[in-house]
C-alpha atoms as a printed R data frame, in Angstrom:
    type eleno elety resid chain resno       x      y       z
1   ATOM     1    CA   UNK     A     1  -0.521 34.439  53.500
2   ATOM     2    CA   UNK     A     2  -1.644 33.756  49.907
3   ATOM     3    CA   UNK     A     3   2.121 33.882  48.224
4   ATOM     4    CA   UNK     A     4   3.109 31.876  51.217
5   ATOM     5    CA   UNK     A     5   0.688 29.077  49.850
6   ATOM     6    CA   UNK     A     6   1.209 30.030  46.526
7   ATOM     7    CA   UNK     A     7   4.685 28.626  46.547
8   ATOM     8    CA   UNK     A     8   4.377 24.958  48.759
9   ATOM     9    CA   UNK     A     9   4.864 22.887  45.848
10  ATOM    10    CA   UNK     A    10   8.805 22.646  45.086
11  ATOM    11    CA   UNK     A    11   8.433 18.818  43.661
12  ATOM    12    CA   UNK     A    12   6.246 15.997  42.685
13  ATOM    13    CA   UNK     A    13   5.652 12.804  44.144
14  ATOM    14    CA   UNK     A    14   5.252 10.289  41.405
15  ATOM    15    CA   UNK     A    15   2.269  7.317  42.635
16  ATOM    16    CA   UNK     A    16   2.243  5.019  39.512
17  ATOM    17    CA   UNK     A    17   2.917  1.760  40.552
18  ATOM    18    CA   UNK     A    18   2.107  2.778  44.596
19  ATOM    19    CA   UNK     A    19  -0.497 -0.225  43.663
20  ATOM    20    CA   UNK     A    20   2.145 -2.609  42.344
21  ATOM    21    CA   UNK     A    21   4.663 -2.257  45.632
22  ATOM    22    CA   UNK     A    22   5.405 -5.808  45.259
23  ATOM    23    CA   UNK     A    23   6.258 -6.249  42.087
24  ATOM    24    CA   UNK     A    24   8.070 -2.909  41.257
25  ATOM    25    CA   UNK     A    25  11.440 -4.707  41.357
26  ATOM    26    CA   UNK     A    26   9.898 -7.343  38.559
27  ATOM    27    CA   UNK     A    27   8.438 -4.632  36.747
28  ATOM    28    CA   UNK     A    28  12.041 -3.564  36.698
29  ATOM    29    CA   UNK     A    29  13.695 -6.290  35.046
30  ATOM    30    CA   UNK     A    30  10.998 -6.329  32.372
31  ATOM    31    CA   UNK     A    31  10.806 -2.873  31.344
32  ATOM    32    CA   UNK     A    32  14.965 -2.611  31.867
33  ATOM    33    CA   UNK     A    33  15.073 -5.546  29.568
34  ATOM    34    CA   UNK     A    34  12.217 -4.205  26.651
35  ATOM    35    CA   UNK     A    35  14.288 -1.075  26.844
36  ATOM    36    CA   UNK     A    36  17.446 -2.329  26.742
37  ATOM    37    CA   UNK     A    37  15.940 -4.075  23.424
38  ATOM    38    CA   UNK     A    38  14.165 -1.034  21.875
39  ATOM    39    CA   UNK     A    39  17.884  1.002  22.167
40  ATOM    40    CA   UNK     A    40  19.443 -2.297  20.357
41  ATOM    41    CA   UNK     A    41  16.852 -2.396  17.870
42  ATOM    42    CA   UNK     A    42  16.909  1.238  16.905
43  ATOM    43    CA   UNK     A    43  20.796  1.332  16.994
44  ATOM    44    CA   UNK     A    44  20.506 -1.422  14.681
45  ATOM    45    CA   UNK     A    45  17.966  0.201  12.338
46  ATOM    46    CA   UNK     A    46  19.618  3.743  12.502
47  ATOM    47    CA   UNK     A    47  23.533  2.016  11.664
48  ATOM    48    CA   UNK     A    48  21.920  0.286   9.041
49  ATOM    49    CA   UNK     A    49  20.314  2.755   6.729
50  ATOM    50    CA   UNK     A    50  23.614  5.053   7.242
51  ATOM    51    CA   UNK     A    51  26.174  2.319   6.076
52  ATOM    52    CA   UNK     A    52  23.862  0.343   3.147
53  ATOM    53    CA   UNK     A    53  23.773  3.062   0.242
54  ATOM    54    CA   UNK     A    54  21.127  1.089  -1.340
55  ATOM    55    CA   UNK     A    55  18.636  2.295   1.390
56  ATOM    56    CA   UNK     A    56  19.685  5.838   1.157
57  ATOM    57    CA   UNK     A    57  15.930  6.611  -0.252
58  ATOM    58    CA   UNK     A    58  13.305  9.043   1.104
59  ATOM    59    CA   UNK     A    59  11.187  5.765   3.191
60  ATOM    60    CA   UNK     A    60  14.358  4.915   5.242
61  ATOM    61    CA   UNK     A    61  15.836  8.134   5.681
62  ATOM    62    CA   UNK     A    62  12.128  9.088   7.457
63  ATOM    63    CA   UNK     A    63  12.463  5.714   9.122
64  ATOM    64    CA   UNK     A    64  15.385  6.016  10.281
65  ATOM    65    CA   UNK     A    65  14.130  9.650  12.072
66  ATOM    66    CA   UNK     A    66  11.619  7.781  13.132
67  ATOM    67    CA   UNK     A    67  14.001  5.657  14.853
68  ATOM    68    CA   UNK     A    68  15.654  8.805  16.451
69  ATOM    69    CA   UNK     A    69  12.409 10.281  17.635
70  ATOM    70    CA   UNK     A    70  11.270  7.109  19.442
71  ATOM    71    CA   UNK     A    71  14.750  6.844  21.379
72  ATOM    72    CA   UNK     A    72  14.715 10.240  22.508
73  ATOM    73    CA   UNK     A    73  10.817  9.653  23.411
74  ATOM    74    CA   UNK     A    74  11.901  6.505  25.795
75  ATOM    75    CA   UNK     A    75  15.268  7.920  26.806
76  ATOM    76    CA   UNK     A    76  12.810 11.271  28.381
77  ATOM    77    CA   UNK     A    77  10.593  8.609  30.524
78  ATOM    78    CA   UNK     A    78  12.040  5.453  30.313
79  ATOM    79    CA   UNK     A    79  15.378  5.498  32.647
80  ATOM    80    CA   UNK     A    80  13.547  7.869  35.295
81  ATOM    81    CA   UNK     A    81  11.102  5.364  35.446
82  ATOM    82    CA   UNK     A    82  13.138  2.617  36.203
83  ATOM    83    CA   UNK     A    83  15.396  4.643  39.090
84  ATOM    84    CA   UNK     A    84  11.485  5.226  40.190
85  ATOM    85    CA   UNK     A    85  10.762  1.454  40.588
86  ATOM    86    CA   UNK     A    86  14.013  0.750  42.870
87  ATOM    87    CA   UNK     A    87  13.853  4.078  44.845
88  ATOM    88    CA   UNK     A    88  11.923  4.401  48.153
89  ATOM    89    CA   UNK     A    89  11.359  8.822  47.696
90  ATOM    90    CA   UNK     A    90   9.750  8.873  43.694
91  ATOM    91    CA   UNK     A    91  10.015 12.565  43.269
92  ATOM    92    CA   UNK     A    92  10.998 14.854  40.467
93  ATOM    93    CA   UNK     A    93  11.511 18.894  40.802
94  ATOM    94    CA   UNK     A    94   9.313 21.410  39.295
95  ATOM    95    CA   UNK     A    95  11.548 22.186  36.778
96  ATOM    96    CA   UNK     A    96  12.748 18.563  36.212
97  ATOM    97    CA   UNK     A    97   8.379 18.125  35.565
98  ATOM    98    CA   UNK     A    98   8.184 21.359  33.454
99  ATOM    99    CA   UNK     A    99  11.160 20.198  31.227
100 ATOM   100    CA   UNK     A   100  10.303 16.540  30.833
101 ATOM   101    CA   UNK     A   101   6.728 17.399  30.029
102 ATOM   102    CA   UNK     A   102   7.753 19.639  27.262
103 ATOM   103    CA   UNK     A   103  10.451 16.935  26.009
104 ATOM   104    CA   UNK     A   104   7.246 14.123  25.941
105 ATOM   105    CA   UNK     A   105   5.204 16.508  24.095
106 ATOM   106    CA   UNK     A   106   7.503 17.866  21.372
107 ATOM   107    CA   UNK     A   107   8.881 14.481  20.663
108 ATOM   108    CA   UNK     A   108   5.113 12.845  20.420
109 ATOM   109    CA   UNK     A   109   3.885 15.690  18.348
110 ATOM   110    CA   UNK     A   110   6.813 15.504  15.856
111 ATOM   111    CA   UNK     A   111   6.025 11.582  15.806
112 ATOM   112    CA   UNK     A   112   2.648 12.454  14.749
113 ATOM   113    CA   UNK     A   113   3.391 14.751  12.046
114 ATOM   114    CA   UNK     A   114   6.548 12.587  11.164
115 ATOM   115    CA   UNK     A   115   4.036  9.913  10.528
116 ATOM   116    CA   UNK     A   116   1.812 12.060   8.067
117 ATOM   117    CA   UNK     A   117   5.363 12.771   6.403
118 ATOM   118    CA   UNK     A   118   5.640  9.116   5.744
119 ATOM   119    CA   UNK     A   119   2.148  9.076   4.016
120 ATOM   120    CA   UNK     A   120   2.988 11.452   2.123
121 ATOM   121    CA   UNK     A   121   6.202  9.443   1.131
122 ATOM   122    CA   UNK     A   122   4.160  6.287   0.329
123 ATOM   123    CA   UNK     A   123   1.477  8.406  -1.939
124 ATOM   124    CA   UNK     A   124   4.530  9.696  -4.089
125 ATOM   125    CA   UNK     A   125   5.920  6.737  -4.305
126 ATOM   126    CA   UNK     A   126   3.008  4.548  -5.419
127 ATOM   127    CA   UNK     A   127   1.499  7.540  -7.439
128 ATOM   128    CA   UNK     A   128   4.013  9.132  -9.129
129 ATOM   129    CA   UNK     A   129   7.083  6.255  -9.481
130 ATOM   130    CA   UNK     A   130   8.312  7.931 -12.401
131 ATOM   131    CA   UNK     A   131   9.107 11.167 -10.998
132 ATOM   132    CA   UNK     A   132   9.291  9.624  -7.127
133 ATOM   133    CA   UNK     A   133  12.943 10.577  -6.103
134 ATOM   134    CA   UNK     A   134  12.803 14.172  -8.126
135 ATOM   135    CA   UNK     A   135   9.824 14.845  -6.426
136 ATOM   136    CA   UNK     A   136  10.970 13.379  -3.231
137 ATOM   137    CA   UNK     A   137  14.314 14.602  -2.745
138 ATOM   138    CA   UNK     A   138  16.807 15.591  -0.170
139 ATOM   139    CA   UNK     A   139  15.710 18.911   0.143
140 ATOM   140    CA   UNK     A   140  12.005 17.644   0.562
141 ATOM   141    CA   UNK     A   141  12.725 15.305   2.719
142 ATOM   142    CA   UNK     A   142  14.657 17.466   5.637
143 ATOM   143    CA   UNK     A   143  11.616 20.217   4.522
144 ATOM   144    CA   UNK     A   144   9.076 17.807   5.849
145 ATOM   145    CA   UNK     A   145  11.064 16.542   9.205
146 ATOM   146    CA   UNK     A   146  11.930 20.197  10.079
147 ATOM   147    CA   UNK     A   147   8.293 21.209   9.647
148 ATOM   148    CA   UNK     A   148   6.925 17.984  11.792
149 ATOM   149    CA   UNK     A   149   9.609 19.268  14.690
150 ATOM   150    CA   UNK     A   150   8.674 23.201  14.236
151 ATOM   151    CA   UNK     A   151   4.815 21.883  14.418
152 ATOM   152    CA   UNK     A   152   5.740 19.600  17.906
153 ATOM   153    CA   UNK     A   153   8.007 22.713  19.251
154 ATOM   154    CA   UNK     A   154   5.375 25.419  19.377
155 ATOM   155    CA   UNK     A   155   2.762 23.148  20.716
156 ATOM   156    CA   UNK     A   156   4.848 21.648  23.565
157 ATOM   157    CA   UNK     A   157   5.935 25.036  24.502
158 ATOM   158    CA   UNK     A   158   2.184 26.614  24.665
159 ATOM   159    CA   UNK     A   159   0.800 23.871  26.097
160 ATOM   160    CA   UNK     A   160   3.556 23.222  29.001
161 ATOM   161    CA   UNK     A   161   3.548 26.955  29.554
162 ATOM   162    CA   UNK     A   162  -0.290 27.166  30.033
163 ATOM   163    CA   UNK     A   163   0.186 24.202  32.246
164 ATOM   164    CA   UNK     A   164   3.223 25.236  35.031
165 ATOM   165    CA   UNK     A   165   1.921 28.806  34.676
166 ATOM   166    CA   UNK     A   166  -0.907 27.418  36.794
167 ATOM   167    CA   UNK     A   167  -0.767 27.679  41.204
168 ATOM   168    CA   UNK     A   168   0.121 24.197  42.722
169 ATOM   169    CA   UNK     A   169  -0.543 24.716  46.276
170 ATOM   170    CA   UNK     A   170  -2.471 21.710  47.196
171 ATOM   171    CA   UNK     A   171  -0.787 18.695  46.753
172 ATOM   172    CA   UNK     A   172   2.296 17.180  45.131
173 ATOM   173    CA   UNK     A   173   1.200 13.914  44.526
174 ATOM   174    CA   UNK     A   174   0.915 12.899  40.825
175 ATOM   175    CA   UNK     A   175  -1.128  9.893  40.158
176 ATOM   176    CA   UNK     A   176   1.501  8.679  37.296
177 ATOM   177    CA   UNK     A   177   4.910  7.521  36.394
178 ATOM   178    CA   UNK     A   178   5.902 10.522  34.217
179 ATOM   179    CA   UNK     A   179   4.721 14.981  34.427
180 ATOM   180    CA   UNK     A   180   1.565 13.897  31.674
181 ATOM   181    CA   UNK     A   181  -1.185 16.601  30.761
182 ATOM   182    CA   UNK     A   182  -4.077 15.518  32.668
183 ATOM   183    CA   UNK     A   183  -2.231 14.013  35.972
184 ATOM   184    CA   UNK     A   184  -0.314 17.499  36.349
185 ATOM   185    CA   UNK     A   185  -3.193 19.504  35.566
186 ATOM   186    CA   UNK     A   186  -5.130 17.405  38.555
187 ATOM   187    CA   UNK     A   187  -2.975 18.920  40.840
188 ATOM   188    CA   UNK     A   188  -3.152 22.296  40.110
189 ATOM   189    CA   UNK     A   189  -5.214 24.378  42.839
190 ATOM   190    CA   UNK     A   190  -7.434 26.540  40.181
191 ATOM   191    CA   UNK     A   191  -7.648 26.872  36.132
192 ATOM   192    CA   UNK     A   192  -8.986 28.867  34.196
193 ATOM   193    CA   UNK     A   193 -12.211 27.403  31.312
194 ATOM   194    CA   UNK     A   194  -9.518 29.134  28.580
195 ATOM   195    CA   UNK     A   195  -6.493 27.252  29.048
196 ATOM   196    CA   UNK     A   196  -8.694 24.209  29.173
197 ATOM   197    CA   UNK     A   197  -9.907 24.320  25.939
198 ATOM   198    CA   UNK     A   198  -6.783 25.602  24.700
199 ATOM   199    CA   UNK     A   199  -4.594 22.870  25.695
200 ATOM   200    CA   UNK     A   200  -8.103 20.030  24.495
201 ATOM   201    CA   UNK     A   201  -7.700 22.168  20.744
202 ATOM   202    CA   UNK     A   202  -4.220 21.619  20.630
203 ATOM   203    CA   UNK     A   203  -4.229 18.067  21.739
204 ATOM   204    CA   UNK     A   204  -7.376 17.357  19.457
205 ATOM   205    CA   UNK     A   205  -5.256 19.205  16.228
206 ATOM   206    CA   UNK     A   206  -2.343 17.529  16.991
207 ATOM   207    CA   UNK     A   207  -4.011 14.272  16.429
208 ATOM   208    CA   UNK     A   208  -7.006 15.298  13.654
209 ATOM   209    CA   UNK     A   209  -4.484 16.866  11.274
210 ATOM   210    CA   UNK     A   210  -1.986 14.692  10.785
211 ATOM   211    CA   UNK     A   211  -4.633 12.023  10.913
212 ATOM   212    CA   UNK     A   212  -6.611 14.021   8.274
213 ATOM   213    CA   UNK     A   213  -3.734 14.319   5.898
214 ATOM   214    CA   UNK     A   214  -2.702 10.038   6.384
215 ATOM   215    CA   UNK     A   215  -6.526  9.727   5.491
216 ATOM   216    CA   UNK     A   216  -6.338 11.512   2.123
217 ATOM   217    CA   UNK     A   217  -3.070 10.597   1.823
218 ATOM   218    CA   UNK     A   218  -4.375  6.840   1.701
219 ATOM   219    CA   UNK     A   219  -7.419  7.544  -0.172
220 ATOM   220    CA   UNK     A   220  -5.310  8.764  -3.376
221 ATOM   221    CA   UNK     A   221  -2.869  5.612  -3.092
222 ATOM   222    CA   UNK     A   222  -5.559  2.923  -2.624
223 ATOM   223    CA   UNK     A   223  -7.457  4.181  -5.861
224 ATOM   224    CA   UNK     A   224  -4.112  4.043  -8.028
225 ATOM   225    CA   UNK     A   225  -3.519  0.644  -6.433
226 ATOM   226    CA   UNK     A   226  -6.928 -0.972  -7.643
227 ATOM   227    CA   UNK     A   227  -5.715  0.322 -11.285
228 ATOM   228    CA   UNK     A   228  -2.911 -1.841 -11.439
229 ATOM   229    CA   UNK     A   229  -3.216 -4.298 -13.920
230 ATOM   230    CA   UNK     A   230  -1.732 -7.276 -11.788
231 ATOM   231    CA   UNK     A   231  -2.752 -8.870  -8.814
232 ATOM   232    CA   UNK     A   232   1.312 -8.898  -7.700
233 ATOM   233    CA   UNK     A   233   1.301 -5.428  -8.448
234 ATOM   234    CA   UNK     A   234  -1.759 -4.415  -5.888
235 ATOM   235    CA   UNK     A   235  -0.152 -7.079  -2.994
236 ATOM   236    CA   UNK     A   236   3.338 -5.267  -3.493
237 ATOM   237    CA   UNK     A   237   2.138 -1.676  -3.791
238 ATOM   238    CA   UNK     A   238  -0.497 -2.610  -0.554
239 ATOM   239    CA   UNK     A   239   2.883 -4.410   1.551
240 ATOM   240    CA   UNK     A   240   4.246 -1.458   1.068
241 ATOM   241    CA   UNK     A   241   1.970  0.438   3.588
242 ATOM   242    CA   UNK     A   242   1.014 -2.297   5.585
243 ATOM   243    CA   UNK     A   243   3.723 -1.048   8.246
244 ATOM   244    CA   UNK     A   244   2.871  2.729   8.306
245 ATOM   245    CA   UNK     A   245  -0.435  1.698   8.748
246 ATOM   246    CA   UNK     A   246  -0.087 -0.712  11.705
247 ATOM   247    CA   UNK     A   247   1.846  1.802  13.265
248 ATOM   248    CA   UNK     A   248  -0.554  4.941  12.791
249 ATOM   249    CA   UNK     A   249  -3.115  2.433  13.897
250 ATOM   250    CA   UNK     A   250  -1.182  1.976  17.492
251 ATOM   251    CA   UNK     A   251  -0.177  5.603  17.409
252 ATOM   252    CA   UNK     A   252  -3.270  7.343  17.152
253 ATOM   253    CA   UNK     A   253  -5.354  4.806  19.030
254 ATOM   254    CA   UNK     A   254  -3.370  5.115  22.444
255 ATOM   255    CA   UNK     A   255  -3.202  8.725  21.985
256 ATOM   256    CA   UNK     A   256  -7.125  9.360  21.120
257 ATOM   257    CA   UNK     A   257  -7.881  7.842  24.415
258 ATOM   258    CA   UNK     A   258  -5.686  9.331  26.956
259 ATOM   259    CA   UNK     A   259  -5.899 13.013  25.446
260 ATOM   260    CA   UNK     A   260  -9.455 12.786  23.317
261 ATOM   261    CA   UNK     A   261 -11.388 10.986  26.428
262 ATOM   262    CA   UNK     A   262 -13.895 13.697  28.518
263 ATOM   263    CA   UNK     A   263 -12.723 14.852  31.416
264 ATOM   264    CA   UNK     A   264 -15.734 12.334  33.420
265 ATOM   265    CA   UNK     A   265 -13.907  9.261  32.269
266 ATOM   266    CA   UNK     A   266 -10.599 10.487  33.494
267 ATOM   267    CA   UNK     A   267  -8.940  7.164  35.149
268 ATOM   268    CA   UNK     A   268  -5.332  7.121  36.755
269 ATOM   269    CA   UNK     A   269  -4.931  3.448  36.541
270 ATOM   270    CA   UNK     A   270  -6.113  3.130  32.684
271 ATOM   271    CA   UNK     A   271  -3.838  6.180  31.890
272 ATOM   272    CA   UNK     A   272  -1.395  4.690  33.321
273 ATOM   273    CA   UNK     A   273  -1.680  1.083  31.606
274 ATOM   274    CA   UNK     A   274  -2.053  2.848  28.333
275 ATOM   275    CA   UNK     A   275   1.040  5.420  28.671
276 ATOM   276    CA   UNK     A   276   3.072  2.178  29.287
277 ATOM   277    CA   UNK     A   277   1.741  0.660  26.051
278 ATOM   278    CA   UNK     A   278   2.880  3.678  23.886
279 ATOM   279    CA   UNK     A   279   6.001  4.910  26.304
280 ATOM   280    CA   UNK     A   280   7.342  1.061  26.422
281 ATOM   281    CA   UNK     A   281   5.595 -1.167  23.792
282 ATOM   282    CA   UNK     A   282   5.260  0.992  20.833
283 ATOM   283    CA   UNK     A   283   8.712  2.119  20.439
284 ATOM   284    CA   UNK     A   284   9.484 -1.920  21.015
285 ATOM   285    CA   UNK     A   285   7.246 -3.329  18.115
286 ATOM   286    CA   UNK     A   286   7.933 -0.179  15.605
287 ATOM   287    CA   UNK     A   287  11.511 -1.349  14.549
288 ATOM   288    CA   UNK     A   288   9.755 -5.290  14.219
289 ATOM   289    CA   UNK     A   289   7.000 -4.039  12.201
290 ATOM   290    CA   UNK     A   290   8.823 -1.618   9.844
291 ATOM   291    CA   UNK     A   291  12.042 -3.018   9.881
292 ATOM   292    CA   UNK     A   292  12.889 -6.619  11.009
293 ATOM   293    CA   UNK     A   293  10.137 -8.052   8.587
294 ATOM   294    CA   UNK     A   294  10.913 -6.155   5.744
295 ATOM   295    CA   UNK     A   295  12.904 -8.686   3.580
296 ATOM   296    CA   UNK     A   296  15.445 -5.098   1.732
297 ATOM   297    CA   UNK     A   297  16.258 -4.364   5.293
298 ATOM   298    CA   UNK     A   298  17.289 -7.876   5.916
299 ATOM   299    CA   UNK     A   299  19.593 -7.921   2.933
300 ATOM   300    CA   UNK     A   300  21.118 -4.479   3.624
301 ATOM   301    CA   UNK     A   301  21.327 -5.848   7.036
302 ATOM   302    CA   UNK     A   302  23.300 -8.956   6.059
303 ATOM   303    CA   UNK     A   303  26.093 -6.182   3.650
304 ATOM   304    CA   UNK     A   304  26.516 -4.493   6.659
305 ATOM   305    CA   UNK     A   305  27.255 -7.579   8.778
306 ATOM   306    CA   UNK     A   306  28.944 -9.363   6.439
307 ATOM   307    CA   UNK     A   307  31.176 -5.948   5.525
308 ATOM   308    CA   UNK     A   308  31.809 -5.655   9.687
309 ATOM   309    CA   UNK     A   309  32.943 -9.110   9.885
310 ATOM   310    CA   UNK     A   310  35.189 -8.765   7.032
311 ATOM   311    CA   UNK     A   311  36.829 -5.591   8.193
312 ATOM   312    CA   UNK     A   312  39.245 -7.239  10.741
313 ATOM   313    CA   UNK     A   313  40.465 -9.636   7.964
C-alpha cells in the first residue's frame, strides 16, 4: 500500500495567480509585452558588443554574458508562465518541474557569481589601468565565466536532486507560478533535518560568497578612487560602478528574502510578488541600467546602426 502512495504525484498544479482569476488575461498582455521588451533589449545589447570592435573589452564581453544568462533565465519561466495565464489546467510534469528547477537554479547561481566576476573586472580596471587588459585578458575572462557556470552547475544539481529525491504523495498543488525551492519542498510528504540545512547552506553560500568577494572587491576600488587627484577623476572612476552596483543591489536583495527568510515567515503571496520582480523586472531594467544609459554604448550603438543602414546602399 505504501509504494502505491508513494507514487500519486505524476504532475503539479501551478496556483499563482488562482487569486488574480480576473485579471490573468491583463496580466498577460503586460508580462507578454515586458518580455517581449527584455528579448529586444538583450538582442540589442548582445548584437552590439559583437559588431562594434571598440567594445570588444573585458566589461562588455561579461555584459554581454550577462545578457545571455538573463535570457535563458526568462526564456526557463517566462513563456510557461504566460501559456499558464490563458490555460484553464496549469500543470507541469514531474520531470518538466525537476528540469526547470535545475535550469532556474544554475542560471541564477551563475548570475551571482557572474556578478562577482564583474567586480572583479571593475577593481582591475580602476586599480591597475596600466596593466588592465594584460591582466584581464581573453583567457581570464572565459576562466572566470566558466568557473561562475561550474559553481551554478554543481549547486543546481545537489540541490534539485536532494529536492525530487524526496516522496510527494500528498498533494500536487504548488502555491507558485514556477517548480521554486520552498513551494516544491511544501509539498513533499516527509524530509529529512539534513537535506534541510543542506539545501539553506547552499542557498546561504551561493549568496554570502559572491557577495563577500563584490564587498572586498569594492573596498580596494573605493580607497584608490579617493586617491585620485581630481574631482572628474573620482565621478568617472565612481560612474563606472554605479551600474554593477544597482544591479547587485536588486540581485541580492530579492534573493536574500525569498531563500535567506526563516522558514516561520514563509508567505506564498510575497514569494510570489517578489519572484515576479527578479523573474520579470530585473532582467527588464538590467540592459537600461548597464547599457541604454551608458553614453560608449550609445555611440557603438549609433556605428552599428548607421553601418546596417548603409549596407543596402
Amino acid at each position: 500500500m505504501e509504494r502505491v502512495n508513494e507514487t500519486v504525484v505524476r504532475e503539479f498544479v501551478f496556483l499563482g495567480f488562482s487569486s488574480l482569476a480576473r485579471l490573468q488575461q491583463l496580466l498577460f498582455i503586460v508580462f507578454l509585452l515586458l518580455y517581449l521588451f527584455t528579448l529586444g533589449t538583450n538582442a540589442i545589447i548582445i548584437s552590439t558588443i559583437v559588431l562594434d570592435r571598440a567594445l570588444h573589452t573585458p566589461m562588455y564581453f561579461f555584459l554581454s554574458v550577462l545578457s545571455c544568462s538573463e535570457t535563458c533565465y526568462t526564456f526557463v519561466i517566462v513563456p510557461k508562465m504566460l501559456v499558464d495565464l490563458l490555460a484553464q489546467k496549469k500543470t507541469i510534469s514531474f520531470l518538466g518541474c525537476t528540469i526547470q528547477m535545475f535550469s532556474f537554479l544554475f542560471l541564477g547561481c551563475s548570475h551571482s557569481f557572474l556578478l562577482a566576476a564583474m567586480g572583479y573586472d571593475r577593481y582591475m580596471a580602476i586599480c591597475n589601468p596600466l596593466r588592465y587588459t594584460v591582466l584581464m585578458g581573453h583567457r581570464v575572462c572565459l576562466g572566470l565565466v566558466a568557473a561562475a557556470c561550474a559553481c551554478g552547475f554543481t549547486v543546481a544539481q545537489i540541490i534539485t536532486s536532494l529536492v525530487f529525491h524526496l516522496p510527494f504523495h500528498s498533494s500536487n498543488q504548488l502555491h507558485h507560478f514556477f517548480c521554486d525551492i520552498s513551494p516544491v519542498l511544501k509539498l513533499a510528504s516527509h524530509h529529512t533535518h539534513f537535506s534541510q540545512i543542506v539545501i539553506f547552506m547552499l542557498c546561504t553560500l551561493v549568496l554570502v560568497i559572491p557577495l563577500l568577494l563584490i564587498f572586498v572587491s569594492y573596498i580596494r576600488i573605493i580607497s584608490a578612487i579617493l586617491q585620485f587627484p581630481s574631482t572628474l577623476g573620482r565621478y568617472k572612476a565612481f560612474a563606472t560602478c554605479a551600474s554593477h552596483l544597482i544591479t547587485v543591489t536588486i540581485h541580492y536583495g530579492c534573493a536574500s528574502f525569498v531563500y535567506l527568510r526563516p522558514k516561520s515567515n514563509y508567505s506564498s503571496g510575497q514569494d510570489a510578488l517578489i519572484s515576479v520582480s527578479y523573474t520579470i523586472l530585473t532582467p527588464l531594467f538590467n540592459p537600461v541600467i548597464y547599457s541604454l544609459r551608458n553614453k560608449e554604448f550609445k555611440l557603438a550603438l549609433c556605428r552599428v546602426m548607421g553601418r546596417t543602414i548603409s549596407l543596402p546602399q
